Amino acid sequence: MRKNRATVLTLAGILLISNVVLLTILVSTNMLSEGDVAIGKAAPRGAPVNFPVLKGGAILPANQWPDACSFVDQEEIKAIFPGVKNIEQESRPINALSIKEFAADSSWKESDRSESGQCLYSMRLPGETYSATQFWFRIEAVADPKLIAGYVDRAALGTNTNQGARGADHCVITGNHEGSWNCRKGPLLFTVGGQTTVTFKGTPAPAPFVWRDDVLPEFVRTIAAKIK
């Protein structure tokens, strides 16, 4: 009798411990869900970025490119990342000289360089202890739209996406893991990329894939809306 009673008490203890463990897992899961970062929707605003009329294969020299940081502002980032803090941006120079052009003439020209052809944004998303999230936008070329389209169709490397161009004329993903988007819209050829440390709400996929497949398309939509 005592043995049966001890067995029952042991089983009751195991059941109690199991319930406590299960409750802990459920609470932890709910807490994690509350801490996940939501992805908003692109909300382009402000004036479009102006480009000169480019026809007959014309190419705009790099030193006449628009400022890359003029394509995305802080309010547009907040629309994509609700709860974002500490947004900072930095213009970076771009050397647009191709190796073929360098071989033909290696002398330095002002027209080969844009002082603000790339914009780097750093920010802190909910759950990050510092500004660990980065997004960047880089101008690759500005030229006759027909020339841009022909170049992309023949020379641009990447994988077409199920998401579509999201407002651009055409986009491909470059890379399989932390991929970037290479897109064209009218006279502009551009690339967007970045990284984060957070886990996004409602998405079981690892952060790099969610960033590539769900976040970057919203930035593409924001940028493409500025090109008329």
XYZ file of C-alpha atoms in Angstrom, residues 17-172:
156
model
C 6.977 19.673 -12.734
C 5.881 19.050 -16.337
C 3.079 21.592 -16.006
C 5.482 24.176 -14.569
C 7.933 23.607 -17.444
C 5.116 23.878 -19.994
C 3.839 27.088 -18.393
C 7.364 28.539 -18.439
C 7.703 27.734 -22.148
C 4.335 29.300 -22.926
C 5.161 32.464 -20.975
C 8.574 32.703 -22.617
C 7.006 32.244 -26.059
C 4.458 34.985 -25.402
C 7.158 37.322 -24.130
C 9.235 36.672 -27.243
C 6.232 37.337 -29.454
C 5.652 40.685 -27.740
C 9.282 41.627 -28.314
C 9.347 40.809 -32.011
C 9.701 43.690 -34.464
C 6.818 44.514 -36.782
C 7.427 45.423 -40.426
C 5.389 48.355 -41.665
C 4.554 49.483 -45.171
C 6.340 51.945 -47.434
C 4.883 55.456 -47.239
C 6.761 57.554 -49.818
C 6.459 61.277 -49.277
C 8.051 64.494 -50.375
C 9.072 65.748 -53.782
C 10.435 63.447 -56.492
C 14.148 63.437 -57.251
C 14.766 65.261 -60.522
C 16.857 63.832 -63.339
C 17.797 65.523 -66.623
C 16.288 64.143 -69.821
C 18.699 61.486 -71.082
C 18.290 60.130 -74.611
C 20.359 58.567 -77.380
C 22.522 56.513 -75.018
C 23.478 59.516 -72.865
C 25.154 58.799 -69.503
C 25.062 61.269 -66.629
C 28.561 61.824 -65.160
C 28.872 60.625 -61.571
C 29.655 64.082 -60.224
C 26.176 65.165 -61.410
C 24.274 62.366 -59.686
C 21.703 63.329 -57.061
C 22.496 62.876 -53.365
C 21.654 59.251 -52.488
C 20.393 60.356 -49.068
C 17.626 62.399 -50.748
C 15.739 59.222 -51.737
C 14.797 58.011 -48.229
C 14.135 60.239 -45.211
C 13.662 59.415 -41.540
C 9.861 59.515 -41.640
C 9.871 56.978 -44.462
C 12.122 54.703 -42.395
C 9.713 55.020 -39.442
C 6.857 53.892 -41.703
C 8.781 50.700 -42.518
C 10.092 50.197 -38.951
C 7.534 51.367 -36.345
C 9.349 51.965 -33.070
C 12.731 52.624 -34.647
C 15.073 54.976 -32.781
C 18.400 56.751 -33.227
C 18.280 57.006 -37.022
C 21.470 58.423 -38.503
C 22.553 58.768 -42.102
C 25.913 59.186 -43.774
C 26.697 60.046 -47.400
C 29.516 58.035 -48.929
C 31.456 58.547 -52.164
C 31.175 56.271 -55.182
C 33.795 55.720 -57.874
C 31.878 55.073 -61.109
C 34.884 54.346 -63.307
C 34.696 50.874 -64.885
C 37.844 48.811 -65.460
C 37.286 49.108 -69.212
C 37.220 52.907 -68.958
C 40.245 52.878 -66.666
C 42.211 50.785 -69.174
C 41.392 53.261 -71.935
C 42.270 56.312 -69.822
C 43.640 55.941 -66.281
C 43.837 59.697 -65.602
C 41.625 60.984 -62.783
C 38.469 62.856 -63.768
C 35.988 64.623 -61.541
C 33.159 63.132 -63.611
C 34.138 59.603 -62.494
C 33.300 60.196 -58.829
C 30.144 60.977 -56.869
C 30.732 62.364 -53.395
C 27.282 61.206 -52.234
C 26.470 58.233 -54.460
C 25.709 55.988 -51.494
C 23.763 56.594 -48.284
C 24.241 54.476 -45.160
C 21.521 54.546 -42.491
C 22.095 53.174 -38.997
C 19.276 52.730 -36.466
C 18.165 50.882 -33.356
C 15.142 48.609 -33.571
C 13.130 47.391 -30.533
C 15.171 44.766 -28.681
C 18.550 46.101 -29.811
C 20.844 47.677 -27.204
C 22.628 49.809 -29.793
C 22.176 50.882 -33.428
C 22.890 47.459 -34.905
C 20.485 47.701 -37.865
C 21.807 49.196 -41.090
C 20.235 49.947 -44.443
C 22.136 51.250 -47.449
C 21.164 52.636 -50.835
C 23.698 52.953 -53.652
C 23.383 54.557 -57.078
C 24.980 52.353 -59.720
C 24.345 54.451 -62.838
C 22.214 57.245 -64.262
C 21.664 57.084 -68.019
C 19.243 56.862 -70.929
C 16.472 54.493 -69.676
C 16.871 52.358 -72.822
C 20.588 51.990 -72.155
C 19.904 51.088 -68.504
C 17.326 48.458 -69.528
C 19.624 46.933 -72.147
C 22.519 46.760 -69.720
C 20.445 45.116 -66.985
C 18.944 42.569 -69.387
C 22.367 41.555 -70.661
C 24.883 42.104 -67.891
C 23.180 42.352 -64.491
C 23.589 39.178 -62.433
C 20.900 38.046 -60.025
C 17.771 36.023 -59.417
C 14.325 37.261 -60.378
C 11.975 37.549 -57.412
C 8.443 36.412 -56.684
C 7.801 39.765 -55.023
C 8.107 41.622 -58.317
C 9.763 44.984 -58.789
C 7.677 46.813 -56.159
C 7.349 50.002 -58.165
C 10.632 49.679 -60.034
C 10.808 48.626 -63.680
C 12.769 45.467 -62.860
C 14.639 43.945 -59.896
C 16.849 40.962 -59.195
